[in-house]
Amino acid sequence: MNKNILTIKNLTKQFAGAKRPSIENINLSLSQGRCLGIVGESGSGKSTLARAITGLIPVSSGEIYFEDKCISKFNSAQYKKIYKDIQMIFQLPRESFNPSRTLGGSIVLNLKNFGITGNYKSNAISLLNRCGLDASFHDKYPNEVSGGECQRAAIARAVACSPKLLICDEATSALDMIVQKKIIALLNSLKEEMGMAILFICHDISLVHHMCDDVAVMKSGHIVEKNVAGQIIHNPKNEYTKALIEASNIY
């Protein structure tokens, strides 16, 4: 049985001045080589959860464990030491790149930041190839490529340091359906090849259905249902889950 990469216990985050917590009493686990989908409408707390896991915001209570380390108690210096193992892909890939740096240059910077040595240009091109982009993309800037191509480059940058956990925060939401399917296929391929765990955050349950092994459904900061993906889709128990399925385009 694969060990847990991520374990979340009774996690709560309440922002100052808010009437209710953004997330409350969240309990989740994600094991090596599996993909856990977090699905819910805007405002359900999905992105707050991602930001808490990556240390971008402090938690109000509860614990987050990465492997055997309680990272929710880490300071910024301690978090920096595990960023090699936890990488994130965002909804708007162009905004995650420095516009004055080439795609290849951004990948090389990630390699250098995490102490990965070798022929940097060759390694960057190899990573781009791995993600479905040819060598010419090494010298292209973010504004010179399509959204799907830019997201592929963002994935190449994220997996450059062979992370144990990849967090995808609405990583396919800004793409059209055909490109979404291709990005999902790429992520699944990389998961199998690298054995990493993926936390896939999305508002579209049809995408989660095709991407994830397990699914947790969030509403108003709470998990209302969690199960293996097939059971969530074909035998939902919660009325909110049923409503998400009915409103989606399950393909």
Tab-separated table of C-alpha atoms in Angstrom:
chain	number	residue	atom	x	y	z
A	1	MET	CA	0.000	0.000	0.000
A	2	ASN	CA	1.385	3.407	-0.953
A	3	LYS	CA	2.193	5.775	1.878
A	4	ASN	CA	0.353	9.040	2.385
A	5	ILE	CA	2.089	12.032	0.852
A	6	LEU	CA	-0.465	14.515	2.192
A	7	THR	CA	-2.630	14.249	5.313
A	8	ILE	CA	-4.966	17.018	6.460
A	9	LYS	CA	-6.523	16.898	9.923
A	10	ASN	CA	-9.370	19.132	11.118
A	11	LEU	CA	-8.100	22.064	9.053
A	12	THR	CA	-9.852	25.404	9.509
A	13	LYS	CA	-9.070	28.824	8.061
A	14	GLN	CA	-11.028	31.921	9.001
A	15	PHE	CA	-9.969	35.246	7.564
A	16	ALA	CA	-10.136	38.347	9.736
A	17	GLY	CA	-13.552	39.992	9.552
A	18	ALA	CA	-15.202	37.023	7.833
A	19	LYS	CA	-18.554	35.823	9.178
A	20	ARG	CA	-17.659	32.167	8.701
A	21	PRO	CA	-14.514	30.134	8.045
A	22	SER	CA	-13.372	29.825	4.435
A	23	ILE	CA	-12.670	26.156	5.175
A	24	GLU	CA	-13.704	24.258	8.298
A	25	ASN	CA	-12.746	20.870	9.767
A	26	ILE	CA	-11.232	19.539	6.538
A	27	ASN	CA	-9.935	15.957	6.737
A	28	LEU	CA	-8.230	14.465	3.682
A	29	SER	CA	-5.411	12.147	2.701
A	30	LEU	CA	-3.584	11.604	-0.579
A	31	SER	CA	-1.229	8.711	-1.184
A	32	GLN	CA	1.755	8.373	-3.493
A	33	GLY	CA	0.871	7.885	-7.155
A	34	ARG	CA	-2.795	8.825	-6.796
A	35	CYS	CA	-4.828	11.850	-7.850
A	36	LEU	CA	-7.324	13.451	-5.468
A	37	GLY	CA	-9.870	15.819	-6.954
A	38	ILE	CA	-11.299	18.722	-4.978
A	39	VAL	CA	-14.463	19.903	-6.698
A	40	GLY	CA	-16.956	22.641	-5.879
A	41	GLU	CA	-18.341	25.932	-7.074
A	42	SER	CA	-16.592	29.287	-6.718
A	43	GLY	CA	-16.376	30.239	-3.055
A	44	SER	CA	-16.405	26.658	-1.802
A	45	GLY	CA	-12.924	27.010	-0.279
A	46	LYS	CA	-10.927	24.986	-2.823
A	47	SER	CA	-8.251	27.596	-3.506
A	48	THR	CA	-8.003	28.517	0.179
A	49	LEU	CA	-7.154	24.880	0.839
A	50	ALA	CA	-4.427	24.938	-1.839
A	51	ARG	CA	-2.953	28.151	-0.456
A	52	ALA	CA	-2.893	26.677	3.045
A	53	ILE	CA	-1.115	23.517	1.874
A	54	THR	CA	1.584	25.555	0.110
A	55	GLY	CA	2.079	27.878	3.080
A	56	LEU	CA	0.834	30.976	1.258
A	57	ILE	CA	-1.608	31.617	4.110
A	58	PRO	CA	-1.465	30.554	7.775
A	59	VAL	CA	-4.105	28.157	9.081
A	60	SER	CA	-6.424	29.003	11.981
A	61	SER	CA	-6.430	25.476	13.422
A	62	GLY	CA	-5.773	21.891	12.429
A	63	GLU	CA	-2.728	20.248	10.892
A	64	ILE	CA	-1.262	19.596	7.445
A	65	TYR	CA	1.258	16.778	7.112
A	66	PHE	CA	3.539	16.328	4.123
A	67	GLU	CA	4.851	12.793	4.515
A	68	ASP	CA	5.693	12.780	8.249
A	69	LYS	CA	6.275	16.527	8.644
A	70	CYS	CA	3.642	18.845	10.139
A	71	ILE	CA	4.134	21.636	7.611
A	72	SER	CA	1.243	23.778	8.878
A	73	LYS	CA	3.577	24.842	11.688
A	74	PHE	CA	6.460	25.683	9.329
A	75	ASN	CA	7.816	29.189	8.932
A	76	SER	CA	8.684	30.577	5.488
A	77	ALA	CA	12.298	29.385	5.668
A	78	GLN	CA	11.181	25.837	6.471
A	79	TYR	CA	8.634	25.893	3.643
A	80	LYS	CA	11.330	26.848	1.138
A	81	LYS	CA	13.139	23.602	1.934
A	82	ILE	CA	10.180	21.484	0.781
A	83	TYR	CA	9.139	23.498	-2.298
A	84	LYS	CA	11.205	21.121	-4.436
A	85	ASP	CA	8.792	18.367	-3.396
A	86	ILE	CA	5.580	20.428	-3.661
A	87	GLN	CA	4.952	22.246	-6.930
A	88	MET	CA	1.873	24.097	-8.151
A	89	ILE	CA	0.226	24.836	-11.509
A	90	PHE	CA	-2.163	27.772	-11.754
A	91	GLN	CA	-5.288	28.648	-13.732
A	92	LEU	CA	-3.693	31.394	-15.836
A	93	PRO	CA	-0.310	30.099	-17.020
A	94	ARG	CA	0.892	33.333	-18.633
A	95	GLU	CA	0.518	35.163	-15.332
A	96	SER	CA	2.723	32.548	-13.652
A	97	PHE	CA	5.630	33.315	-16.005
A	98	ASN	CA	7.934	36.321	-16.075
A	99	PRO	CA	6.960	37.981	-19.405
A	100	SER	CA	10.543	39.105	-20.019
A	101	ARG	CA	11.975	35.592	-19.683
A	102	THR	CA	11.673	32.804	-22.260
A	103	LEU	CA	9.817	29.620	-21.381
A	104	GLY	CA	13.091	27.728	-21.425
A	105	GLY	CA	14.699	30.373	-19.245
A	106	SER	CA	11.972	29.939	-16.629
A	107	ILE	CA	12.491	26.181	-16.583
A	108	VAL	CA	16.257	26.639	-16.251
A	109	LEU	CA	15.693	29.031	-13.344
A	110	ASN	CA	13.653	26.361	-11.548
A	111	LEU	CA	16.403	23.812	-12.126
A	112	LYS	CA	19.002	26.195	-10.703
A	113	ASN	CA	16.841	27.229	-7.740
A	114	PHE	CA	16.560	23.626	-6.609
A	115	GLY	CA	20.205	22.744	-7.145
A	116	ILE	CA	19.697	20.492	-10.155
A	117	THR	CA	22.895	20.438	-12.199
A	118	GLY	CA	23.733	19.435	-15.766
A	119	ASN	CA	23.309	20.960	-19.201
A	120	TYR	CA	20.508	23.376	-18.400
A	121	LYS	CA	19.349	24.088	-21.944
A	122	SER	CA	19.363	20.416	-22.878
A	123	ASN	CA	17.447	19.518	-19.722
A	124	ALA	CA	14.892	22.277	-20.329
A	125	ILE	CA	14.307	21.122	-23.915
A	126	SER	CA	13.939	17.533	-22.709
A	127	LEU	CA	11.286	18.656	-20.219
A	128	LEU	CA	9.443	20.622	-22.905
A	129	ASN	CA	9.546	17.561	-25.193
A	130	ARG	CA	8.204	15.432	-22.359
A	131	CYS	CA	5.240	17.795	-22.140
A	132	GLY	CA	4.514	17.824	-25.867
A	133	LEU	CA	6.457	20.916	-26.974
A	134	ASP	CA	9.366	20.912	-29.418
A	135	ALA	CA	12.758	22.564	-28.921
A	136	SER	CA	11.648	25.852	-30.521
A	137	PHE	CA	9.551	26.630	-27.440
A	138	HIS	CA	12.701	27.001	-25.359
A	139	ASP	CA	13.290	30.448	-26.877
A	140	LYS	CA	9.676	31.611	-27.025
A	141	TYR	CA	8.124	34.096	-24.617
A	142	PRO	CA	4.809	33.506	-22.815
A	143	ASN	CA	2.938	35.966	-25.054
A	144	GLU	CA	4.119	34.132	-28.184
A	145	VAL	CA	2.339	30.843	-27.451
A	146	SER	CA	-1.243	29.689	-26.945
A	147	GLY	CA	-2.808	29.148	-23.535
A	148	GLY	CA	-2.534	25.381	-23.866
A	149	GLU	CA	1.110	25.578	-24.941
A	150	CYS	CA	1.887	27.924	-22.073
A	151	GLN	CA	0.240	25.527	-19.617
A	152	ARG	CA	2.333	22.664	-21.007
A	153	ALA	CA	5.438	24.785	-20.374
A	154	ALA	CA	4.187	25.504	-16.841
A	155	ILE	CA	3.819	21.767	-16.266
A	156	ALA	CA	7.349	21.202	-17.618
A	157	ARG	CA	8.665	23.810	-15.192
A	158	ALA	CA	6.757	22.253	-12.276
A	159	VAL	CA	7.987	18.700	-12.880
A	160	ALA	CA	11.581	19.808	-13.531
A	161	CYS	CA	12.488	19.095	-9.910
A	162	SER	CA	10.583	15.757	-9.777
A	163	PRO	CA	8.077	16.811	-7.095
A	164	LYS	CA	6.324	14.294	-4.886
A	165	LEU	CA	3.124	16.380	-4.895
A	166	LEU	CA	1.764	18.460	-7.766
A	167	ILE	CA	-1.096	20.841	-6.961
A	168	CYS	CA	-3.226	21.870	-9.940
A	169	ASP	CA	-5.400	24.852	-8.980
A	170	GLU	CA	-8.007	25.161	-11.765
A	171	ALA	CA	-5.146	24.349	-14.153
A	172	THR	CA	-7.453	23.517	-17.080
A	173	SER	CA	-10.295	25.968	-16.431
A	174	ALA	CA	-9.093	28.677	-18.842
A	175	LEU	CA	-8.666	26.208	-21.725
A	176	ASP	CA	-11.159	24.936	-24.290
A	177	MET	CA	-12.504	21.397	-23.993
A	178	ILE	CA	-10.181	19.820	-26.579
A	179	VAL	CA	-7.091	21.320	-24.934
A	180	GLN	CA	-8.415	20.364	-21.482
A	181	LYS	CA	-8.551	16.704	-22.511
A	182	LYS	CA	-4.970	16.845	-23.804
A	183	ILE	CA	-3.664	18.491	-20.627
A	184	ILE	CA	-5.467	15.909	-18.485
A	185	ALA	CA	-3.931	13.112	-20.575
A	186	LEU	CA	-0.492	14.696	-20.079
A	187	LEU	CA	-0.952	15.000	-16.310
A	188	ASN	CA	-2.126	11.401	-16.034
A	189	SER	CA	0.852	10.238	-18.085
A	190	LEU	CA	3.305	12.160	-15.893
A	191	LYS	CA	1.647	10.824	-12.739
A	192	GLU	CA	2.115	7.247	-13.919
A	193	GLU	CA	5.649	7.878	-15.170
A	194	MET	CA	6.913	9.781	-12.127
A	195	GLY	CA	4.817	8.210	-9.372
A	196	MET	CA	3.892	11.597	-7.965
A	197	ALA	CA	0.652	12.468	-6.197
A	198	ILE	CA	-1.641	15.094	-7.722
A	199	LEU	CA	-4.145	17.345	-5.964
A	200	PHE	CA	-6.491	18.435	-8.748
A	201	ILE	CA	-8.667	21.418	-7.817
A	202	CYS	CA	-11.513	22.135	-10.214
A	203	HIS	CA	-15.079	23.446	-10.406
A	204	ASP	CA	-16.021	21.031	-13.215
A	205	ILE	CA	-16.905	17.564	-11.934
A	206	SER	CA	-16.732	16.115	-15.464
A	207	LEU	CA	-12.999	16.924	-15.624
A	208	VAL	CA	-12.455	15.513	-12.147
A	209	HIS	CA	-14.201	12.337	-13.289
A	210	HIS	CA	-11.578	11.759	-15.999
A	211	MET	CA	-8.548	12.935	-14.032
A	212	CYS	CA	-8.891	11.632	-10.498
A	213	ASP	CA	-8.788	8.393	-8.533
A	214	ASP	CA	-10.604	9.892	-5.557
A	215	VAL	CA	-12.865	12.931	-5.190
A	216	ALA	CA	-13.843	15.257	-2.347
A	217	VAL	CA	-16.800	17.576	-2.947
A	218	MET	CA	-16.657	20.962	-1.201
A	219	LYS	CA	-19.475	23.375	-0.442
A	220	SER	CA	-19.255	26.526	1.684
A	221	GLY	CA	-15.928	25.497	3.191
A	222	HIS	CA	-16.955	21.948	4.108
A	223	ILE	CA	-16.433	18.546	2.517
A	224	VAL	CA	-19.931	17.211	1.911
A	225	GLU	CA	-18.904	13.939	0.244
A	226	LYS	CA	-15.744	12.003	-0.577
A	227	ASN	CA	-15.240	8.663	-2.272
A	228	VAL	CA	-13.499	7.013	-5.204
A	229	ALA	CA	-14.294	8.866	-8.428
A	230	GLY	CA	-16.534	6.187	-9.909
A	231	GLN	CA	-18.755	6.083	-6.838
A	232	ILE	CA	-19.022	9.869	-6.708
A	233	ILE	CA	-20.134	10.040	-10.345
A	234	HIS	CA	-22.354	6.965	-10.556
A	235	ASN	CA	-23.675	6.718	-6.999
A	236	PRO	CA	-23.594	10.180	-5.370
A	237	LYS	CA	-25.063	10.445	-1.876
A	238	ASN	CA	-25.176	14.189	-1.277
A	239	GLU	CA	-27.747	16.428	-2.972
A	240	TYR	CA	-25.107	19.035	-3.794
A	241	THR	CA	-22.969	16.403	-5.517
A	242	LYS	CA	-26.001	15.297	-7.513
A	243	ALA	CA	-26.633	18.910	-8.559
A	244	LEU	CA	-23.020	19.315	-9.749
A	245	ILE	CA	-23.308	16.156	-11.839
A	246	GLU	CA	-26.644	17.184	-13.349
A	247	ALA	CA	-25.232	20.601	-14.296
A	248	SER	CA	-22.074	19.168	-15.863
A	249	ASN	CA	-21.276	17.774	-19.269
A	250	ILE	CA	-20.012	14.325	-18.300
A	251	TYR	CA	-18.279	12.941	-21.374
